[in-house]
GROMACS .gro file of C-alpha atoms in nm:
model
  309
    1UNK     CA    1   1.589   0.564  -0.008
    2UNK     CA    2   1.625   0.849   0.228
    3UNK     CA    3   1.551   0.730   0.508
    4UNK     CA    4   1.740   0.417   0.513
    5UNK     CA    5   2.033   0.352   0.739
    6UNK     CA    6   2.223   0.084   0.745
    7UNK     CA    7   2.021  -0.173   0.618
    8UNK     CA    8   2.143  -0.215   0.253
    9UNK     CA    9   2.111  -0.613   0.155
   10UNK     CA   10   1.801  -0.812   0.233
   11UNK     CA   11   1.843  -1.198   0.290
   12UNK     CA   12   1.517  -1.397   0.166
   13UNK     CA   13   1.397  -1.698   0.339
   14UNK     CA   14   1.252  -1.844   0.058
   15UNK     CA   15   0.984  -2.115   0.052
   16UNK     CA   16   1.135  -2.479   0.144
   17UNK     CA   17   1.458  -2.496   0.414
   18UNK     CA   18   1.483  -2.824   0.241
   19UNK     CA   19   1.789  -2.872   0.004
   20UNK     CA   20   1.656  -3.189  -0.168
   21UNK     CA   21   1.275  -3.030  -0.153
   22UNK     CA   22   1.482  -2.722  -0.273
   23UNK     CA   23   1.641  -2.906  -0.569
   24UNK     CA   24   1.328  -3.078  -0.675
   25UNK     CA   25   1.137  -2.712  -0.672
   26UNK     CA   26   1.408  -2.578  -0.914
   27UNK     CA   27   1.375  -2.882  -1.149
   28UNK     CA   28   0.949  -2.815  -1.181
   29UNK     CA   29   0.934  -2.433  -1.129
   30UNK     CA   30   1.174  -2.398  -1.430
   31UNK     CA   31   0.981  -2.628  -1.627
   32UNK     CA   32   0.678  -2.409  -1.538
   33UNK     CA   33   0.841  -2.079  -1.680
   34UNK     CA   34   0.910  -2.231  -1.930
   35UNK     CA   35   0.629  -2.309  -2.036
   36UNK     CA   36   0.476  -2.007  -1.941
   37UNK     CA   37   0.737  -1.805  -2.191
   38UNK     CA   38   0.629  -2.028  -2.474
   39UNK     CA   39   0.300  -2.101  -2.394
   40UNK     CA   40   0.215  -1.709  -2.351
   41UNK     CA   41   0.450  -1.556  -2.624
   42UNK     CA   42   0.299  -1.820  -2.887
   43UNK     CA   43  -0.017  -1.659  -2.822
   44UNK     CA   44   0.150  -1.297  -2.885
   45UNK     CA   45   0.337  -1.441  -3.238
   46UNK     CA   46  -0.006  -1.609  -3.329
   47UNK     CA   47  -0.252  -1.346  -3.279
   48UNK     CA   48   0.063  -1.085  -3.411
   49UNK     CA   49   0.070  -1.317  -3.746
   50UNK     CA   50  -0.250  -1.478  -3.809
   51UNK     CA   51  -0.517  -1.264  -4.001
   52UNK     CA   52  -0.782  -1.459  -3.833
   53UNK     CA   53  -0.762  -1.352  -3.456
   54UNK     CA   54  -0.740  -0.974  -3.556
   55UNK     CA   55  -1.007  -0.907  -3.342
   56UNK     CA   56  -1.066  -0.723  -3.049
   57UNK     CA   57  -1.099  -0.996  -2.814
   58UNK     CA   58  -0.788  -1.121  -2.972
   59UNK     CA   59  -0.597  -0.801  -2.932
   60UNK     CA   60  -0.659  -0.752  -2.545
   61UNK     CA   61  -0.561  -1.162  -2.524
   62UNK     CA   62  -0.229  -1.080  -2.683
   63UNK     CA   63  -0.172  -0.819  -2.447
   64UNK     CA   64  -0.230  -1.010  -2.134
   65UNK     CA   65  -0.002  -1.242  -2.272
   66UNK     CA   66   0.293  -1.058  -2.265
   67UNK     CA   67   0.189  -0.920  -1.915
   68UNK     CA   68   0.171  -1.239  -1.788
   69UNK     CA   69   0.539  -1.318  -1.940
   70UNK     CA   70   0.658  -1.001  -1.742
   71UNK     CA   71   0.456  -1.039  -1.457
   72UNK     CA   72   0.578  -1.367  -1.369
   73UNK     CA   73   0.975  -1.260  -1.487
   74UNK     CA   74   0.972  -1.000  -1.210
   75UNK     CA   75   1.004  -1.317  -0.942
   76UNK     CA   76   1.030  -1.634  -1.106
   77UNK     CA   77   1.345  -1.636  -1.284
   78UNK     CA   78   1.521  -1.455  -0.890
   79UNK     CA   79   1.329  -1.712  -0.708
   80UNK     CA   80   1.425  -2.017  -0.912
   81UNK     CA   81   1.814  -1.921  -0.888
   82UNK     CA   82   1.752  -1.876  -0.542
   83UNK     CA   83   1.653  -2.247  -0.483
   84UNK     CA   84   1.973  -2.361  -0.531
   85UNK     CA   85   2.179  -2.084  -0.327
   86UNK     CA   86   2.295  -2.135   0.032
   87UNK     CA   87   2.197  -1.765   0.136
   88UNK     CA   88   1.939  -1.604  -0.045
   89UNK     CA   89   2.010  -1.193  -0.092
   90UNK     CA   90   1.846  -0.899  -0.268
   91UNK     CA   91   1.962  -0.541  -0.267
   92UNK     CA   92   1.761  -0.330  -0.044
   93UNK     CA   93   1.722  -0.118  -0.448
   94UNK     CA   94   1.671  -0.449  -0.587
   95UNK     CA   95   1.402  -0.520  -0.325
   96UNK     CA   96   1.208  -0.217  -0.444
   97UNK     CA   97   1.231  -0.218  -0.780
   98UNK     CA   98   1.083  -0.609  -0.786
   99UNK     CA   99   0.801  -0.459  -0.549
  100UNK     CA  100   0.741  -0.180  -0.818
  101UNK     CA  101   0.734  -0.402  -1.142
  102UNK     CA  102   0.523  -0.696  -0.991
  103UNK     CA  103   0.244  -0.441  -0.879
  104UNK     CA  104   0.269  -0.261  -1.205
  105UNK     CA  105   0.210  -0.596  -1.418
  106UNK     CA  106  -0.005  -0.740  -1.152
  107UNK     CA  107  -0.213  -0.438  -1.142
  108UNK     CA  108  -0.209  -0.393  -1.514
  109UNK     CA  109  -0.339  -0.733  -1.576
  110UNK     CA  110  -0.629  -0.678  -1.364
  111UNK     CA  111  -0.724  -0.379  -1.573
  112UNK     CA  112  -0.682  -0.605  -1.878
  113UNK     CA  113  -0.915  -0.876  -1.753
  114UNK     CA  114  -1.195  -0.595  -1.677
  115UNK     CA  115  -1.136  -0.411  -2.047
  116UNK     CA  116  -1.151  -0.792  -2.189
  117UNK     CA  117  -1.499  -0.850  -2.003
  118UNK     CA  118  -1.622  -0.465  -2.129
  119UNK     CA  119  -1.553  -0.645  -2.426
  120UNK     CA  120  -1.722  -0.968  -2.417
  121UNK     CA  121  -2.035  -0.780  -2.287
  122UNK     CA  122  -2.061  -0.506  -2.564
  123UNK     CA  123  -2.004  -0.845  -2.814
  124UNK     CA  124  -2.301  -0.979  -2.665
  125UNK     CA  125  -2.517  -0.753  -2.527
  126UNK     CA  126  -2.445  -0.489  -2.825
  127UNK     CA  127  -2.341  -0.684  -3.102
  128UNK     CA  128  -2.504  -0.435  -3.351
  129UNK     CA  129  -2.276  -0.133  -3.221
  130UNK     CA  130  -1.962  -0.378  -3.124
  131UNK     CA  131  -1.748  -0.252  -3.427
  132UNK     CA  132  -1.788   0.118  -3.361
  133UNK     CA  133  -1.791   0.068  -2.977
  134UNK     CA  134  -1.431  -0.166  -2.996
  135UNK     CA  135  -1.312   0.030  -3.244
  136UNK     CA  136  -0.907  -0.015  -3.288
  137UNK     CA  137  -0.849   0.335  -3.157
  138UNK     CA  138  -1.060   0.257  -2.856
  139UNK     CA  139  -0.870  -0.061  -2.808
  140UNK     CA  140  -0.551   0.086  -2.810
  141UNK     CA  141  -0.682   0.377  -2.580
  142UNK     CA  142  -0.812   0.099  -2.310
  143UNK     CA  143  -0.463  -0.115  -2.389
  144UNK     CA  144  -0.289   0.222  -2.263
  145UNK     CA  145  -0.513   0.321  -2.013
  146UNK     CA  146  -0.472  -0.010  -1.815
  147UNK     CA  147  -0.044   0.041  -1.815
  148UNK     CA  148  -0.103   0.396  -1.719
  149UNK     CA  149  -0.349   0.258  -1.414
  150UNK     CA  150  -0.052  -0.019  -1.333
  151UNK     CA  151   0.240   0.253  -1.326
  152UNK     CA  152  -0.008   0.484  -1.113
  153UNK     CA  153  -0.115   0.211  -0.858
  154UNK     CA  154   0.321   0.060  -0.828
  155UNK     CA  155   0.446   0.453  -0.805
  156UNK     CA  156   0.186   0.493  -0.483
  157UNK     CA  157   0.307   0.158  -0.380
  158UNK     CA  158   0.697   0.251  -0.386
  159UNK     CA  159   0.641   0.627  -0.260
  160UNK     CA  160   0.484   0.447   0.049
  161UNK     CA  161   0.794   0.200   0.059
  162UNK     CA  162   1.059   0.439   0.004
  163UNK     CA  163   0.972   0.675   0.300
  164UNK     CA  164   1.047   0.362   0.570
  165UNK     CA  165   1.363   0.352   0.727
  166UNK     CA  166   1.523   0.014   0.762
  167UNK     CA  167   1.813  -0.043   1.013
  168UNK     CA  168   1.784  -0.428   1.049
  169UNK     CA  169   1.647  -0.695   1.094
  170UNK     CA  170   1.703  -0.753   0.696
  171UNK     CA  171   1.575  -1.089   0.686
  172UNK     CA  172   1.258  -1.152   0.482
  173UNK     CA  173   1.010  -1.445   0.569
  174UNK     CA  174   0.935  -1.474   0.189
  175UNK     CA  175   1.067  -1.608  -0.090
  176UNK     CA  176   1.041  -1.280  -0.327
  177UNK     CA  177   1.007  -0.888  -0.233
  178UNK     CA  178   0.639  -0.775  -0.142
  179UNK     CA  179   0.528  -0.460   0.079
  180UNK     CA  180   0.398  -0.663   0.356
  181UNK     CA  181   0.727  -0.840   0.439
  182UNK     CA  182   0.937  -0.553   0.374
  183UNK     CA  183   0.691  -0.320   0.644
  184UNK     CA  184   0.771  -0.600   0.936
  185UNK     CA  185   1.126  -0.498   0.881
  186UNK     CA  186   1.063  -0.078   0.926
  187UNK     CA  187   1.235   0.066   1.228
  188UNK     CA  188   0.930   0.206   1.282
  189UNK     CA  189   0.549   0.178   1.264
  190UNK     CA  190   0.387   0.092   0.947
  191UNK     CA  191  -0.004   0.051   1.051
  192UNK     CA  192  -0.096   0.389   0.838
  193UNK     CA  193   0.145   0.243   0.536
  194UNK     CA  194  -0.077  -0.079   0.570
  195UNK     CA  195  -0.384   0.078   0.576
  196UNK     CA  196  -0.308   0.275   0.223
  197UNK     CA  197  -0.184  -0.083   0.073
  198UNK     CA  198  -0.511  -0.168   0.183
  199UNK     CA  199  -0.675   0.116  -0.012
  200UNK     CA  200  -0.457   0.045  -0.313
  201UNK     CA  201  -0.429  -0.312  -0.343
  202UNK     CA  202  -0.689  -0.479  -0.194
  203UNK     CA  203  -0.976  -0.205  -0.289
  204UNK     CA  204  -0.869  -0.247  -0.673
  205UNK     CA  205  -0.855  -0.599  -0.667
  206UNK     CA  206  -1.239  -0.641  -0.476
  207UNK     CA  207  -1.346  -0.335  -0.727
  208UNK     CA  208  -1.252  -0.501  -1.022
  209UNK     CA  209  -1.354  -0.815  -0.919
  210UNK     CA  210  -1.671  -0.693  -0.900
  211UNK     CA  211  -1.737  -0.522  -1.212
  212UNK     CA  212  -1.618  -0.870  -1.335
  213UNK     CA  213  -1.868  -1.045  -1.156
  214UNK     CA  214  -2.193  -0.812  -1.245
  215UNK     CA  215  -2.056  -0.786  -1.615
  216UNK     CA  216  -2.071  -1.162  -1.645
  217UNK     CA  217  -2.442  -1.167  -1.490
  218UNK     CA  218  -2.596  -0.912  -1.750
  219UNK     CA  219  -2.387  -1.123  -2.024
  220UNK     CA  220  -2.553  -1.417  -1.888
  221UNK     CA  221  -2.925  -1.256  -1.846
  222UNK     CA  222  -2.850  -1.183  -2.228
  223UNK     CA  223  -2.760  -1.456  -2.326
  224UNK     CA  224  -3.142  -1.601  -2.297
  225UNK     CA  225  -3.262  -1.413  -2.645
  226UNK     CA  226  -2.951  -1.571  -2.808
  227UNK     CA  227  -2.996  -1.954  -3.027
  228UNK     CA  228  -2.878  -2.227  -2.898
  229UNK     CA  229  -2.558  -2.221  -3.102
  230UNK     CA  230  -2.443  -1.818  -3.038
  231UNK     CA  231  -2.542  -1.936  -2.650
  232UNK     CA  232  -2.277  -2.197  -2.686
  233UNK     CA  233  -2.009  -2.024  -2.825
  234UNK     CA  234  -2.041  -1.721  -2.600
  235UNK     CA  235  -2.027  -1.952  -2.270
  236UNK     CA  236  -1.744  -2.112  -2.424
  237UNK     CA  237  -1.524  -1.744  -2.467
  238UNK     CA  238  -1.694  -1.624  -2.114
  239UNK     CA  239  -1.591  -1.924  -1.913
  240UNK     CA  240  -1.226  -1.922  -2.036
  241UNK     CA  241  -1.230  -1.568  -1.906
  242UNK     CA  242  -1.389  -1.611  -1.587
  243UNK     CA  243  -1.156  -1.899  -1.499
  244UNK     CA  244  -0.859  -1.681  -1.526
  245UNK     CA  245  -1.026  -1.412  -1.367
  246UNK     CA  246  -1.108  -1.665  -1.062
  247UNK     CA  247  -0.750  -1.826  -1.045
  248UNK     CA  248  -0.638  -1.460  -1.040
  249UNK     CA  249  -0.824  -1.285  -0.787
  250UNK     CA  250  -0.932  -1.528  -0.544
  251UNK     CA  251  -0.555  -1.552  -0.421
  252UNK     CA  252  -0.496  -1.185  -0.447
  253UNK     CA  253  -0.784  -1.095  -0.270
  254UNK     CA  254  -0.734  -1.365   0.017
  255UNK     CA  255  -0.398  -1.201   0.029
  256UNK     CA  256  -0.448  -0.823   0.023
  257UNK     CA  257  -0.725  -0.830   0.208
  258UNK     CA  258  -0.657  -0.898   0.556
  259UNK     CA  259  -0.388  -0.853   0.805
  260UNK     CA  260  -0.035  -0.940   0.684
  261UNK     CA  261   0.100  -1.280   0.850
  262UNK     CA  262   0.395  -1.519   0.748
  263UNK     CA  263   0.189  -1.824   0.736
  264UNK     CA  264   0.331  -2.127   0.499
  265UNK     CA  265  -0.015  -2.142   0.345
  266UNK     CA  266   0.053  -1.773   0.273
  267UNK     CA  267   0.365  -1.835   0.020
  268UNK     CA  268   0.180  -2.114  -0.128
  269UNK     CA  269  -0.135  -1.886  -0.210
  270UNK     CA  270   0.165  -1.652  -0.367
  271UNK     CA  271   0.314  -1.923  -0.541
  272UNK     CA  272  -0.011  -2.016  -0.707
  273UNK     CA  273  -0.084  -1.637  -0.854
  274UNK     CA  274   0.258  -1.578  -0.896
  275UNK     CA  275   0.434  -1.920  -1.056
  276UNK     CA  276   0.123  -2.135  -1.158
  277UNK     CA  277  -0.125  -1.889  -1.302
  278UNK     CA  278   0.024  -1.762  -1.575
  279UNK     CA  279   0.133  -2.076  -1.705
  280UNK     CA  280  -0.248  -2.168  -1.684
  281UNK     CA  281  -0.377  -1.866  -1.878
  282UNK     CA  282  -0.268  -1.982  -2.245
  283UNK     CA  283  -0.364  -2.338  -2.190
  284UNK     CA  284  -0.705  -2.216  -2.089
  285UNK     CA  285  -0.782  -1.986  -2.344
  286UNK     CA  286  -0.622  -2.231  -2.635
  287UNK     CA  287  -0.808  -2.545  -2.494
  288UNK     CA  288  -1.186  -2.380  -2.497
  289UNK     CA  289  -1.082  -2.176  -2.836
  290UNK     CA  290  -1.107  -2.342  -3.165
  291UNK     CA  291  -1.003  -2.004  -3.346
  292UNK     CA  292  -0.655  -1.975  -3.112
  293UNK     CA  293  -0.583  -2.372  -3.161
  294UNK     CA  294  -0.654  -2.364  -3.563
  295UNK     CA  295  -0.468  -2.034  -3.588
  296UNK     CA  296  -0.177  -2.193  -3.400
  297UNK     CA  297  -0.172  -2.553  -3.590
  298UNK     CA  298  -0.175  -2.335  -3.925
  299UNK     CA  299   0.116  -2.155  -3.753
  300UNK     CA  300   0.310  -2.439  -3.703
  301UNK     CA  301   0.202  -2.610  -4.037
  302UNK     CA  302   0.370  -2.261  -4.223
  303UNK     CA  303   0.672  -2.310  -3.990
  304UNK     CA  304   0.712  -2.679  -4.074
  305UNK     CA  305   0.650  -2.671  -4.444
  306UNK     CA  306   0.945  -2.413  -4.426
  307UNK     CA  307   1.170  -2.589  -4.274
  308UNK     CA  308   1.121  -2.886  -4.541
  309UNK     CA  309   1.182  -2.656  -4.831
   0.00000   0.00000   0.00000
């Protein structure tokens, strides 16, 4: 970082002062990543393995999946070590480079949930052209097309950060690297660096969002000329979508969105997209999905019957 100076490690307040809150937080926040791991990667091995959920829908889920798996690695795994250290420290490097990979999955999941709604509205709205329309070329073109828009959006993000010189305070009122707690500790002022996380960020996020939202309203509409039974099943896919989409956003937004602060409730919020969510996502989308959850008990059947032999 060139314009650095003698700022070099970061100390992170982290989220409780609290060592017995502290120790409790460890015990359930690694029992949350671990179930996101094996929650999320069972989806990737059972839409990988069975020949039922080989389609589309089924390819972007896998995908989101494993971003979810990376997304939350780029802070859980620091922040639950962190729980049970006296002083809390990051590399001012190591600072960045967090910063850079949880925008890039972040961001990359949120062009995953809009491909998966493109989706869900050509299955329903187009159903006679869905094949050639989701074609497994296209797929994989929109699969790469929504890391390429992740690395894009984090390098913007880290040219911004890298430019700041830092020559102390190097304490961070968080309890994992982010741009807005980073820019409080700039030697300098940061309102024009704000302004284009602003742009980046929060635009994508509201953006996306709403392509989400008016996708889901001309599925809806649509849905009317559809029998009772194909109305069912459609709601049932759509609303495991839209509840991720919601649990996902609606922090993000209410983050990104308005002027930084170091409120409690702030970390929280964070906590929520950043700990809770993607532990959520597989139970969601297994619950409401009788394809996933037969796919998966056949899966586990196979493994058994294996083991016995």
């Amino acid at each position: 970082m060139a314009n650095t100076s003698n700022v070099t490690e970061l100390i992170i307040i982290g989220l409780f002062q609290d060592p017995e809150v502290q120790r409790v937080c460890f015990v359930v926040f690694i029992l949350v990543y671990l179930a996101t791991v094996v929650g999320n990667g069972l989806i990737v091995l059972t839409v990988n393995v069975s020949k039922s959920l080989h389609s589309p829908m089924y390819f972007f889920l896998s995908y989101l999946s494993l971003v979810e798996i990376t997304y939350s690695s780029t802070v859980v795994p620091k922040f639950i070590t962190d729980l049970l250290a006296k002083i809390k420290t990051i590399s001012l490097e190591g600072c960045v480079a967090q910063i850079f990979f949880f925008h890039f999955f972040g961001v990359t999941e949120i062009f995953l949930l809009t491909v998966m709604a493109y989706d869900r509205y050509v299955a329903i709205c187009k159903p006679l052209h869905y094949t050639t329309i989701m074609s497994r070329s296209v797929c994989r073109l929109l699969v790469a097309g929504s890391w390429l828009g992740g690395i894009i959006h984090s390098m913007v993000q880290i040219l911004v950060a890298v430019q700041l010189p830092f020559c102390g305070p190097n304490v961070i009122d968080h309890y994992f690297c982010d741009l807005h707690p980073l820019f409080k500790l700039a030697c300098t002022d940061t309102s024009v660096e704000g302004v284009i996380v602003l742009a980046n960020s929060g635009l994508i996020s509201v953006f996306s969002f709403l392509i989400l939202v008016s996708s889901y309203i001309v599925i809806l509409f649509n849905l009317r000329n559809h029998s009772a039974e194909g109305r069912h099943k459609a709601l049932s896919t759509c609303a495991s979508h839209i509840t991720v989409v919601l649990l996902f956003f609606g922090p993000a937004i209410f983050l990104y969105m308005r002027p930084s602060s170091t409120f409690t409730e702030d970390k929280l919020v964070a906590v929520f997209y950043t700990v809770v969510t993607p532990m959520l996502n597989p139970i969601i989308y297994t619950l409401r999905n009788a394809e996933v959850k037969s796919a998966i008990r056949k899966l586990w059947w196979k493994k058994m019957n294996s083991v016995v032999e």
